[in-house]
Coordinates of C-alpha atoms in Angstrom, one line a residue:
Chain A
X1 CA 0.0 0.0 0.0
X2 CA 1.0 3.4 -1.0
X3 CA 2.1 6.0 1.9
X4 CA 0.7 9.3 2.2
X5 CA 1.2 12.0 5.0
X6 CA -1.7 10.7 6.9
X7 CA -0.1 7.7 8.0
X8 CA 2.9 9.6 8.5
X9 CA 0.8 11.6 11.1
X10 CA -0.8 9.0 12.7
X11 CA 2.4 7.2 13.3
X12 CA 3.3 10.5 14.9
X13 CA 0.8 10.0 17.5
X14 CA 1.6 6.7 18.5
X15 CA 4.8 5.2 19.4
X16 CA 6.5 1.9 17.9
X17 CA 6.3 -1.3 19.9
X18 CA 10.0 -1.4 21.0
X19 CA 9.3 1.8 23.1
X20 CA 6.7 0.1 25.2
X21 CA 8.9 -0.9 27.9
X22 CA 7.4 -4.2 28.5
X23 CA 10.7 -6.5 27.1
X24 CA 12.8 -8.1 29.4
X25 CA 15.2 -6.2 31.6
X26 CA 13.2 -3.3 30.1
X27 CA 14.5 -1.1 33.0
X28 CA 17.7 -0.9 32.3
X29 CA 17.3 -2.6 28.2
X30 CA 14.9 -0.2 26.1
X31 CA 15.5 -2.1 22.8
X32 CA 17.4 -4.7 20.7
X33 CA 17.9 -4.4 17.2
X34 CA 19.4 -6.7 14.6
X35 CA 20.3 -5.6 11.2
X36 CA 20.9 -7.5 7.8
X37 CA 23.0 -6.1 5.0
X38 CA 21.9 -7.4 1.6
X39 CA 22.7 -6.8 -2.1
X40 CA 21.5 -8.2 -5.2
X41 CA 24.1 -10.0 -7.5
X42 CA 23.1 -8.3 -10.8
X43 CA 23.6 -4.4 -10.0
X44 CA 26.8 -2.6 -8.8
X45 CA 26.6 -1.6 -5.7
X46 CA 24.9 2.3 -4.5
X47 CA 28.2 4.3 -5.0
X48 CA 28.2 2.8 -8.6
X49 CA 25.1 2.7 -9.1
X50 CA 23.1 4.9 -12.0
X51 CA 19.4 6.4 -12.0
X52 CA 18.0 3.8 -14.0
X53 CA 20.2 1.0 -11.5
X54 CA 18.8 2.3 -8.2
X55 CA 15.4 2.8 -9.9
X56 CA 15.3 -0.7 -11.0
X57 CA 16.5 -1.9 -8.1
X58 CA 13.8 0.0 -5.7
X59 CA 11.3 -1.9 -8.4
X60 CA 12.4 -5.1 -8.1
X61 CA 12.6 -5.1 -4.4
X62 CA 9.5 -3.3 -3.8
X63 CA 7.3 -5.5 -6.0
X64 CA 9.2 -8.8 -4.4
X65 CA 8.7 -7.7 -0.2
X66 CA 5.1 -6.7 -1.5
X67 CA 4.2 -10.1 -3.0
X68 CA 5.3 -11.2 0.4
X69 CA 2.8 -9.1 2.1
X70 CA -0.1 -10.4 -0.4
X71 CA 0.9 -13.9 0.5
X72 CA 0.7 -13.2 4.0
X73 CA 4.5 -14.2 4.8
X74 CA 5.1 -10.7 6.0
X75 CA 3.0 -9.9 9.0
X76 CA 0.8 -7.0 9.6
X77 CA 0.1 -3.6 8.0
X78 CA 2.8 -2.2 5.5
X79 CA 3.8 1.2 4.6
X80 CA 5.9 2.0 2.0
X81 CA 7.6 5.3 2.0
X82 CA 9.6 6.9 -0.8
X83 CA 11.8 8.2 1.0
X84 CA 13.6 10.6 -1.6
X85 CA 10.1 12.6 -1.9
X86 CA 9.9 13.2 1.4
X87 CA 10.8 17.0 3.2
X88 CA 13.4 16.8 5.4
X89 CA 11.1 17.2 8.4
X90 CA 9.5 13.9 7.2
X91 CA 13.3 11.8 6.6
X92 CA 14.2 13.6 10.4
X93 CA 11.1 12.1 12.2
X94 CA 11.8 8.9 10.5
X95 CA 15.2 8.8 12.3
X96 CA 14.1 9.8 15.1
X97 CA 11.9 6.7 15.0
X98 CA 14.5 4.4 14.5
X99 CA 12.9 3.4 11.1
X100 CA 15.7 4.6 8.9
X101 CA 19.4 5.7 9.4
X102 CA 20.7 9.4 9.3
X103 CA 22.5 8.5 6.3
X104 CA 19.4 7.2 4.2
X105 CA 17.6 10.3 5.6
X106 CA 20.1 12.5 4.1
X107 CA 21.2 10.5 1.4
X108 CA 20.5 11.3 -2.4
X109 CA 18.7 9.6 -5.4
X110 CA 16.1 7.1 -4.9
X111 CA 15.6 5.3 -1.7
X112 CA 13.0 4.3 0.5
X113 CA 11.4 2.2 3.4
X114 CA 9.3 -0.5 3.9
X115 CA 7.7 -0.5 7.0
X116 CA 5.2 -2.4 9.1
X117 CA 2.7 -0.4 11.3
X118 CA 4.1 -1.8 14.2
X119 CA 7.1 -0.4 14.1
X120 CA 9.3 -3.6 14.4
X121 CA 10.5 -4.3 11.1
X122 CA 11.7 -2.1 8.3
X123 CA 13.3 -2.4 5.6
X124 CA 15.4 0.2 3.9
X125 CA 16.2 0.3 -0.2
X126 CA 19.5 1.6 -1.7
X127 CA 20.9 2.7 2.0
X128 CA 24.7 1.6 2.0
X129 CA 23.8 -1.3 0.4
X130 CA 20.6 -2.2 -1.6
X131 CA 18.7 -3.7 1.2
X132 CA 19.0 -3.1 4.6
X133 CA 16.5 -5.2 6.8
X134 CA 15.9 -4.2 10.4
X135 CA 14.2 -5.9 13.4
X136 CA 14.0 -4.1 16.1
X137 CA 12.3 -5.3 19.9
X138 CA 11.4 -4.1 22.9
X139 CA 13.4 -5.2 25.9
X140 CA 16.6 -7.5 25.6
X141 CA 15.1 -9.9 23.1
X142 CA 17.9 -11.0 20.5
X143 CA 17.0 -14.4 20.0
X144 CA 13.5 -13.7 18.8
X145 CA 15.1 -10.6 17.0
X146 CA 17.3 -13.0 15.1
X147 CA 14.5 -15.7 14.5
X148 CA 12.9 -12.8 13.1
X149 CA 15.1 -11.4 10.4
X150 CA 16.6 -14.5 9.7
X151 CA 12.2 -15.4 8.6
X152 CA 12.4 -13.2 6.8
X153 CA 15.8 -12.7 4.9
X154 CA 14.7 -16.2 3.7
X155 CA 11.4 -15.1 2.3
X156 CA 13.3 -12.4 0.6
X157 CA 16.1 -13.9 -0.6
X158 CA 13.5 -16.5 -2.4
X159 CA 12.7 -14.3 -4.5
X160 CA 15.9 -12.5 -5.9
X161 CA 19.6 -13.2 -6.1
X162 CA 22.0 -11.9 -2.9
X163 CA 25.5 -10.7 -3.9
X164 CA 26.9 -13.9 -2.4
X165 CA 30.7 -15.4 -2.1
X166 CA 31.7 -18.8 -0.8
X167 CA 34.4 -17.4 0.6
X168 CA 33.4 -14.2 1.8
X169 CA 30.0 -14.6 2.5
X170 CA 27.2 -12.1 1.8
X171 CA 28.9 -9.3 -0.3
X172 CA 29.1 -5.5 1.0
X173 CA 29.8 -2.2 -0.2
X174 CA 31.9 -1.5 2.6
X175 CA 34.3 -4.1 3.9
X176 CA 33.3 -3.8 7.0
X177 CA 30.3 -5.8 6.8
X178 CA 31.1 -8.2 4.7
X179 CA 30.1 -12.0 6.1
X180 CA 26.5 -12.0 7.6
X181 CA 26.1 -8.7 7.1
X182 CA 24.8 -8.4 10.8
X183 CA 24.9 -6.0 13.2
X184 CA 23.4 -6.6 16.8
X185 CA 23.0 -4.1 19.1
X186 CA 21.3 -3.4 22.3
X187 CA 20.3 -0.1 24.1
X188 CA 20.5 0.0 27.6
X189 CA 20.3 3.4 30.0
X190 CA 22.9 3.2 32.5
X191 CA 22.7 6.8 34.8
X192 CA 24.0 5.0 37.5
X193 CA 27.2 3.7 36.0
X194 CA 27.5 7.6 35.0
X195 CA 26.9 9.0 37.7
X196 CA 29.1 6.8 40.3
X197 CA 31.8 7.4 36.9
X198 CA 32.2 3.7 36.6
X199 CA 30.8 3.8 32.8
X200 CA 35.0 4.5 31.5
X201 CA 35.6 0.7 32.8
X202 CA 32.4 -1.0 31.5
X203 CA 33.7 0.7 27.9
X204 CA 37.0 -0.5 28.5
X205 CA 35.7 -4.1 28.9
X206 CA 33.6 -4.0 25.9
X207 CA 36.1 -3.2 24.3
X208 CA 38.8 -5.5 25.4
X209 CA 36.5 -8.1 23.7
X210 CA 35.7 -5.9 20.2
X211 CA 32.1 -4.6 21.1
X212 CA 31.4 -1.0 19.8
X213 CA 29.6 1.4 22.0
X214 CA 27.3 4.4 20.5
X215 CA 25.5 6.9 21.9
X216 CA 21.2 6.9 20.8
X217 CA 20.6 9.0 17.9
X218 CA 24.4 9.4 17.8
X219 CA 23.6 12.7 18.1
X220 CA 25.9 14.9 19.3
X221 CA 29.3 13.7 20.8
X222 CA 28.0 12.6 24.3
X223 CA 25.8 10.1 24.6
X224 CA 22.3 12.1 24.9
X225 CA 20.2 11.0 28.4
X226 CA 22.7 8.1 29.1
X227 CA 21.6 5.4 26.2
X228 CA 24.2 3.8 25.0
X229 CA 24.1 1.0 22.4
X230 CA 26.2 -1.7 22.3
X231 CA 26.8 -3.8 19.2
X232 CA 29.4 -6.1 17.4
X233 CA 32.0 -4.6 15.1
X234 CA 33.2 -7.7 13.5
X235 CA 30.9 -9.5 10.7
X236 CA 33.2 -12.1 9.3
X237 CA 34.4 -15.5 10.8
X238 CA 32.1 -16.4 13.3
X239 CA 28.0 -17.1 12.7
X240 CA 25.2 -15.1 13.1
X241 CA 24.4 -17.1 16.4
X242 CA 28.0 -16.4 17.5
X243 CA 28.2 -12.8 17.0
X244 CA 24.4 -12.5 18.5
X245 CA 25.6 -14.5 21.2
X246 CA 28.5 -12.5 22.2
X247 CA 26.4 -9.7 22.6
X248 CA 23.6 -11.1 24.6
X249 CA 26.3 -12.4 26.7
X250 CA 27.5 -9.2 27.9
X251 CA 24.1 -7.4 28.5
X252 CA 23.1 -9.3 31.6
X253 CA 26.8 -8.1 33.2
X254 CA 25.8 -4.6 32.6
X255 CA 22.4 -5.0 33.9
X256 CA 23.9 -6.6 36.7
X257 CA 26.8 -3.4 37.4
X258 CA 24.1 -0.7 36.3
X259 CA 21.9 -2.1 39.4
X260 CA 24.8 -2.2 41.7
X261 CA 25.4 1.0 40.7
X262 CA 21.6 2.2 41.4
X263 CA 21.8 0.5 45.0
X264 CA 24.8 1.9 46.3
X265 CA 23.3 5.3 45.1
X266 CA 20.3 4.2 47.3
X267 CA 22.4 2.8 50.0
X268 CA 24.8 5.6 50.8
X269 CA 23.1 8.6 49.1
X270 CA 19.4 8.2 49.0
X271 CA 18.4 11.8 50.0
X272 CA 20.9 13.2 47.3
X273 CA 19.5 10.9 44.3
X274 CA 15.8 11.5 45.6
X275 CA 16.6 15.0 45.4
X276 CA 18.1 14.6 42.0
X277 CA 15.3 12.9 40.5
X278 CA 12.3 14.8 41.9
X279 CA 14.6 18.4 40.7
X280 CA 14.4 16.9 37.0
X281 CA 11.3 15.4 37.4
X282 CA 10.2 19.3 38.8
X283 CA 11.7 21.3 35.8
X284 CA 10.4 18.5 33.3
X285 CA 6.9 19.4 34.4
X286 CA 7.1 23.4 34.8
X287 CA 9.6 24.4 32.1
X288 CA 8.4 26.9 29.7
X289 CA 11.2 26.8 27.0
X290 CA 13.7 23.8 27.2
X291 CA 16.6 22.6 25.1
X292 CA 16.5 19.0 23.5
X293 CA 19.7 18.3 25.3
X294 CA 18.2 19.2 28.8
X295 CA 14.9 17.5 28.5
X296 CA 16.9 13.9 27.6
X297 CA 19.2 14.6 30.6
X298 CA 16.6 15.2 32.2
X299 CA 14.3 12.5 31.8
X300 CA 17.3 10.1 32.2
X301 CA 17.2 11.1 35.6
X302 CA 13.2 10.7 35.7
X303 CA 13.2 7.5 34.1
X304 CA 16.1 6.4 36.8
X305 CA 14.0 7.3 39.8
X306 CA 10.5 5.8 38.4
X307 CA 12.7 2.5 38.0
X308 CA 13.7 3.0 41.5
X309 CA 10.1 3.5 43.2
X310 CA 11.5 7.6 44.2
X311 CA 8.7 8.7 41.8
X312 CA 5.7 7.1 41.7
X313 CA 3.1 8.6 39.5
X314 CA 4.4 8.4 36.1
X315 CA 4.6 4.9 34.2
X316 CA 8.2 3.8 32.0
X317 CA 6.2 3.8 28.6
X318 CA 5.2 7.5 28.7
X319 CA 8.9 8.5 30.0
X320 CA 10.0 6.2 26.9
X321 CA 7.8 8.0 24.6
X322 CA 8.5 11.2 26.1
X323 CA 12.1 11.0 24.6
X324 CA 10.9 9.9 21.6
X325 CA 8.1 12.7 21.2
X326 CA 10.3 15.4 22.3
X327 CA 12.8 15.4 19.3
X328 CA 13.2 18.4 16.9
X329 CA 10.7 16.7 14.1
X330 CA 8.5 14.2 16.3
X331 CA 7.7 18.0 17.7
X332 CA 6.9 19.3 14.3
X333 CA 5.1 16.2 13.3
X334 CA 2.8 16.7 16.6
X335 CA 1.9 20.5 16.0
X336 CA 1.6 19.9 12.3
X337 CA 3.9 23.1 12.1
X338 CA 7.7 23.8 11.2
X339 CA 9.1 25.5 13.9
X340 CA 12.9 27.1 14.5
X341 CA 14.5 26.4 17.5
X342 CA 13.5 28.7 20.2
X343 CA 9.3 27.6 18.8
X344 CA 10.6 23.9 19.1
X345 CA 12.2 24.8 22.9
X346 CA 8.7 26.5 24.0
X347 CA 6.2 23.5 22.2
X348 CA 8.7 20.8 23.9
X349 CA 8.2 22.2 27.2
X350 CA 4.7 22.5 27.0
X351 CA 4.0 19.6 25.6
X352 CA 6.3 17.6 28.7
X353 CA 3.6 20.0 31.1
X354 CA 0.6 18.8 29.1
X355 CA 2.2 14.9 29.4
X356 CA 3.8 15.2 33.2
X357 CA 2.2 17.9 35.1
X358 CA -1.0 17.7 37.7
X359 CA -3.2 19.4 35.4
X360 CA -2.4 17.0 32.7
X361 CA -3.0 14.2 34.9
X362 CA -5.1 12.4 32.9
X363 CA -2.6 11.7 29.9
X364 CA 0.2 10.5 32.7
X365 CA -0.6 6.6 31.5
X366 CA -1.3 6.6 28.1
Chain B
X1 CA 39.3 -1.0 12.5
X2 CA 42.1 1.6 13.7
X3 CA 41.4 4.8 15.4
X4 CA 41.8 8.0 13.4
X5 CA 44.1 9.7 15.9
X6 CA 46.0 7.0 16.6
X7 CA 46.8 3.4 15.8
X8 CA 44.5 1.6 18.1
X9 CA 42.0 -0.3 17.6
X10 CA 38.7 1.9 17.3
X11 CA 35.7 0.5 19.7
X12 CA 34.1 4.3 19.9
X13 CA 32.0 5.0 16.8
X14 CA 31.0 8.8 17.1
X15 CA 28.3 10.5 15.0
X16 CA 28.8 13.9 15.5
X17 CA 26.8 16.9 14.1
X18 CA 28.8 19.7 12.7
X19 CA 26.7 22.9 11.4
X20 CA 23.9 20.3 11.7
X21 CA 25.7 18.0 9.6
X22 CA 26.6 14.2 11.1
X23 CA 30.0 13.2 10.7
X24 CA 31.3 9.7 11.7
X25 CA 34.2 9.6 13.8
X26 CA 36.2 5.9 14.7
X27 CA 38.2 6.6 17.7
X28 CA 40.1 4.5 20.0
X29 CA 39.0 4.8 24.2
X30 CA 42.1 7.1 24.7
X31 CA 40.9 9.6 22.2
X32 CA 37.4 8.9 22.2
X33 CA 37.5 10.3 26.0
X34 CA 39.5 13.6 24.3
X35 CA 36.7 14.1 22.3
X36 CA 33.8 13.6 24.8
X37 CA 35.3 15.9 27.1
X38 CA 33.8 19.2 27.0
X39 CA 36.4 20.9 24.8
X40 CA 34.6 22.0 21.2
X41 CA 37.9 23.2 20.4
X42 CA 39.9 19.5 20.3
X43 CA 36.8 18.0 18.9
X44 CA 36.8 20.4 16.0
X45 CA 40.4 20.0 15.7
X46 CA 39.6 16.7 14.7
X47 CA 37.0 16.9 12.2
X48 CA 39.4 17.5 8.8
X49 CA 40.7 13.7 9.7
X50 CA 37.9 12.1 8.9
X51 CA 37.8 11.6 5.4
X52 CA 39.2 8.7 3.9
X53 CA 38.1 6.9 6.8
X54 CA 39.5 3.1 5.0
X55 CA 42.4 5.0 2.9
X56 CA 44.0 6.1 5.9
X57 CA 44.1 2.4 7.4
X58 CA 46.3 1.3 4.3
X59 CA 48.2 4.6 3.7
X60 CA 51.0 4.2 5.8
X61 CA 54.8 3.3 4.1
X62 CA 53.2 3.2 0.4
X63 CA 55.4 5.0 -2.1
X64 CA 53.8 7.1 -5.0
X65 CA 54.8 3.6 -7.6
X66 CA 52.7 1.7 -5.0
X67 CA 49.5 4.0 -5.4
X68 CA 50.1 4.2 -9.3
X69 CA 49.9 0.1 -9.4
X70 CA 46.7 0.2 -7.3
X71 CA 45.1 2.8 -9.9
X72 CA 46.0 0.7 -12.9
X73 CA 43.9 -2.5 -12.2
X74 CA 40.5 -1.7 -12.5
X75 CA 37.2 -4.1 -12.5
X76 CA 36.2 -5.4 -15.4
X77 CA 32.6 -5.2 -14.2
X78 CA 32.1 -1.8 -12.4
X79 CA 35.5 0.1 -13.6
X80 CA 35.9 0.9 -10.2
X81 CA 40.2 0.8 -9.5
X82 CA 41.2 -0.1 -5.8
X83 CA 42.7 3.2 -4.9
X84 CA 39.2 5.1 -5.9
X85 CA 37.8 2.0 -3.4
X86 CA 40.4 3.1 -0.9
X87 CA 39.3 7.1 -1.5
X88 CA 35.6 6.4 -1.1
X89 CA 35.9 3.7 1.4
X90 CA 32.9 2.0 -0.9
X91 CA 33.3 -0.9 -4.1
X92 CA 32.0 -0.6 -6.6
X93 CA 30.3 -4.2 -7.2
X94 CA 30.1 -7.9 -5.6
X95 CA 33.2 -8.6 -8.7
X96 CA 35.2 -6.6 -6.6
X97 CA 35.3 -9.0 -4.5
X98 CA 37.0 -11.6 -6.6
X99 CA 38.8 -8.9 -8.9
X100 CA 40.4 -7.6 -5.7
X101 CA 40.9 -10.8 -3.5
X102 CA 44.8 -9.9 -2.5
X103 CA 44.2 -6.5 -1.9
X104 CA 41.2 -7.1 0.4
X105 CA 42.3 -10.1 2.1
X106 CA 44.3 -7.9 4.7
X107 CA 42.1 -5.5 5.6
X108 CA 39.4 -7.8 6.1
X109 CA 41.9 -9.8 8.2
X110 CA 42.5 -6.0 10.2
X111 CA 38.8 -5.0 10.6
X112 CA 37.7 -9.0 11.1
X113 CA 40.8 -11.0 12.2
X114 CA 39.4 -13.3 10.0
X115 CA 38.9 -13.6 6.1
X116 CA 36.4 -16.5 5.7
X117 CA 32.7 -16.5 5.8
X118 CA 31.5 -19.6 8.3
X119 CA 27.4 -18.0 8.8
X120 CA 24.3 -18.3 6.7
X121 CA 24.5 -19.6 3.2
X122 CA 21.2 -18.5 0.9
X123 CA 19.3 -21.5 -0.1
X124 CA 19.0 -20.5 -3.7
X125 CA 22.4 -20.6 -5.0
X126 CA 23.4 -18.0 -7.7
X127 CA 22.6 -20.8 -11.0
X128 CA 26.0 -18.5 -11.7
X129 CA 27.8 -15.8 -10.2
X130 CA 29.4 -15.1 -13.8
X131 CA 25.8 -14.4 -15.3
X132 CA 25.4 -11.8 -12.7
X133 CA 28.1 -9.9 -12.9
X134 CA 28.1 -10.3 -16.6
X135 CA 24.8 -8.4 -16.4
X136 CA 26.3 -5.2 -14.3
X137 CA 29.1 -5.1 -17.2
X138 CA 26.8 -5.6 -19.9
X139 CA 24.4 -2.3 -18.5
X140 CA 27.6 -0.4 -18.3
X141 CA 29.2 -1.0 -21.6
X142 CA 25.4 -0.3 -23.2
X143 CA 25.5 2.9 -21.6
X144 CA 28.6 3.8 -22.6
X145 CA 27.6 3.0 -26.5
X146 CA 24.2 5.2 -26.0
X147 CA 26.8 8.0 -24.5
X148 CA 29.2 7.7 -27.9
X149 CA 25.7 7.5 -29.9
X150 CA 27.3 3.6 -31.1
X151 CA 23.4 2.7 -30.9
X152 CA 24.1 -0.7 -33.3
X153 CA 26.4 -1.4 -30.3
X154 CA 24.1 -0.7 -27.4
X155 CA 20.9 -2.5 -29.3
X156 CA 23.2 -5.6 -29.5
X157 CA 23.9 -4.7 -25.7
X158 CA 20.3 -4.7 -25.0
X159 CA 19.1 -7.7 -26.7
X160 CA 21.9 -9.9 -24.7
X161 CA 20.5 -8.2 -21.6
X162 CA 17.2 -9.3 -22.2
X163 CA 18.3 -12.7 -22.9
X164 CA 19.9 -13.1 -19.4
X165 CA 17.1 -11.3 -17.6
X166 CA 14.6 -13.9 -19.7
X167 CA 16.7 -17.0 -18.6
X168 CA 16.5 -16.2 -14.6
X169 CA 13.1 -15.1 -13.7
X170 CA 13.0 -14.8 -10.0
X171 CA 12.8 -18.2 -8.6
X172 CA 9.8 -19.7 -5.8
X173 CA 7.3 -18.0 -7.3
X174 CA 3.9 -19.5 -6.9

């Protein structure tokens, strides 16, 4: 089915399954994602790629995904979005969703998205390479991630011809994915590894065993409201199980530091944190004009202290949300007006008073 | 992958937004830490390195005759010569691949620590990687004959294209 702006707006209003905060270890875990890099074997790759190649190639893989969808192998309701028609405000609120990547947002020629309406698998056309297929969950849930994409990377690949290599496996524009093609990556919030400063020597681990750590939206240089992702960096010589496993390995360790972290807080500073927590949670809900930057620092310390039980009458999916809702476009998208920064700071703060405050009440749980 | 300050391995991968523009930065801990620290000054400092992300991996002790040799050989499918690969940090096509198996075996060996596939294997086998490529090669060289108006040439072009497409209509369709 064809997209238009309404669904585009009534996305807007909702938020995608993954931010539901009901996965497991969804405290401290907001999401796992798993990512396939594909290309098909008769076209160059995108950098080499003409009009007529990346046109024919959007064809063939549109028609092929939607025959899916008619069969009924590809679950639920799906929107297909060109993305190069789209304004910018449009390509921004689609990264901000975590339904396409900076680079296909601001990317040139023709691309586009396939995505299904709830928000847990899309798949992008002539990104880096020609297909990019995404699965993305709420919680720390890998393994049904994987069972996922792996469904339907079969279904796909019935249908048309991967750039394959015995040798090398699934063929890449850039080296660096070359193999499965696979990244796995996990968010997780960790304020208390950053606020006891112990988040250096969690990197240093992660590293010490090559797993890349990236900030949410990778959006500016420091990790916005303490969400860091952590994924594999190497894609070649070891299977897709392997390099999933090595990843969900390691999330339960954090989990288990990151609530260490939140007990000593409790244990020898409770009055400090509480006051921390109920000083964001206090600005959050009485702002008139605030930054993007504050509101995700400070509804990191929220979300912290509604884990905790320190604040009590808001619920994790409308905190989740809140960061989602409060970006530049998500904003825009919500007022149905483009606004410059100082309108964006004023609407974001009245829409967090509308959502947190006592005379909002009502839309606390939605 | 190696840092782009230093020669460490790079475990930070930084988006960063410059005049609202992202820019990716690889980064070691060591200088990862430089950058996150709240010094806009450093962080610009560091911006200009960024280019050439995969170029700068390979750069180090080549002589000008070494980079000459690695613009000669280009692929016979996409035209694409290793050096432009090692400019753009992109290939050109899956050829590349086999046209530039020495040349890639030791960086994938640097990024992977490892040079041979061991996951998934599609269940529909390429009936021919050959015809494949043959068909990326056989697009180019037709537009290339439209582009020096040699339309005999590109006709004959097209009909061979056809004939390929004809012979491997997508498979498992009901």
């Amino acid at each position: 089915m064809d997209f238009s702006q309404l669904d585009l707006h009534e996305l807007a209003k909702t938020s995608g399954e993954w931010l539901r905060g009901s996965g497991p270890e969804s405290d401290i875990v907001i999401s796992s994602r798993i990512r396939l890099a594909r290309n098909l074997a008769d076209f160059p790759f995108i950098s080499r790629a003409t009009d007529t190649d990346r046109a024919e190639i959007g064809k063939i893989l549109r028609s092929r995904i939607e025959t899916l969808h008619e069969q009924g192998k590809f679950k639920g309701h799906l929107i297909y979005v060109d993305v190069s028609s789209l304004e910018a405000v449009d390509r921004l609120f689609l990264v901000e969703r975590q339904l396409i990547s900076r680079e296909h947002a601001e990317a040139e020629g023709a691309r586009a998205v396939l995505i299904d309406q709830r928000e847990q698998t899309s798949v992008m056309i002539n990104e880096e390479d020609h297909l990019r297929i995404q699965v993305l969950k709420s919680g720390l849930d890998l393994s049904s991630a994987w069972e996922q994409i792996n469904d339907l990377d079969d279904l796909i690949e019935a249908r048309v011809t991967y750039a394959y290599h015995d040798h090398f496996g699934y063929l890449t524009a850039c080296p660096t994915n070359v193999g499965t093609g696979l990244r796995c990556s996990v968010m997780v919030h960790l304020p208390a590894l950053v606020l006891t400063r112990q988040i250096d020597k969690v990197f240093r681990s992660l590293q010490k065993i090559n797993l890349a750590v990236r900030g949410l939206y990778g959006e500016g240089s420091q990790a916005q409201g303490d969400f860091y992702q952590i994924s594999n960096q190497v894609t070649l010589g070891q299977s897709e199980e392997e390099l999933i496993k090595k990843v969900a390995d390691v999330v339960p360790v954090l989990i288990d530091y990151e609530r260490k972290a939140r007990d000593f807080l409790i244990r020898e500073s409770q009055e400090t944190l509480h006051d921390r927590v109920s000083r964001a949670y206090g600005i959050l809900r009485t702002a008139q004009t605030i930054s993007s930057e504050e509101t995700m620092h400070l509804l990191s310390s929220l979300r912290m202290g509604v884990n905790l039980g320190l604040i009590r009458d808001v619920a994790i999916p409308t905190v989740n949300k809140l960061f989602v809702h409060t970006q530049p476009a998500h904003l825009q998208k919500l007022t149905g007006m483009e606004l410059d920064t100082s309108d964006r700071n004023i609407e974001r703060a009245a829409y967090l008073r509308r959502h947190l405050s006592g005379d909002g009440a009502g839309a606390t749980h939605n | 992958m190696k840092c782009q300050k230093c020669d460490k391995q790079a475990t930070f991968h930084i988006t960063d937004l410059v005049d609202g523009k992202p820019n990716e930065l690889h980064l070691c801990e060591e200088c990862a830490g430089a950058f996150l620290a709240p010094s806009p000054e450093d962080a610009n400092e560091m911006l200009p390195a960024m280019a050439g992300l995969l170029a700068q991996h390979l750069a180090v002790g080549e002589t000008a005759e070494d980079l000459a040799r690695l613009d000669q050989r280009s692929c016979p499918v996409c035209g694409i010569t290793f050096l432009e690969f090692r400019k753009q940090g992109r290939l050109g096509c899956p050829h590349d691949y086999v046209n530039f198996a020495a040349e890639l075996e030791p960086l994938l060996l640097n990024i992977h620590g490892e040079t041979r596939h061991v996951g998934k294997v599609p269940k529909y086998c390429a009936s021919g990687a050959e015809q494949q490529t043959q068909l990326i090669r056989l697009r180019r060289e037709m537009k290339e004959a439209i582009a020096a108006e040699e339309y005999e040439q590109a006709s004959l072009l097209r009909d061979q294209i056809r004939e390929i497409e004809r012979s491997r209509e997508p498979h498992g369709e009901e």
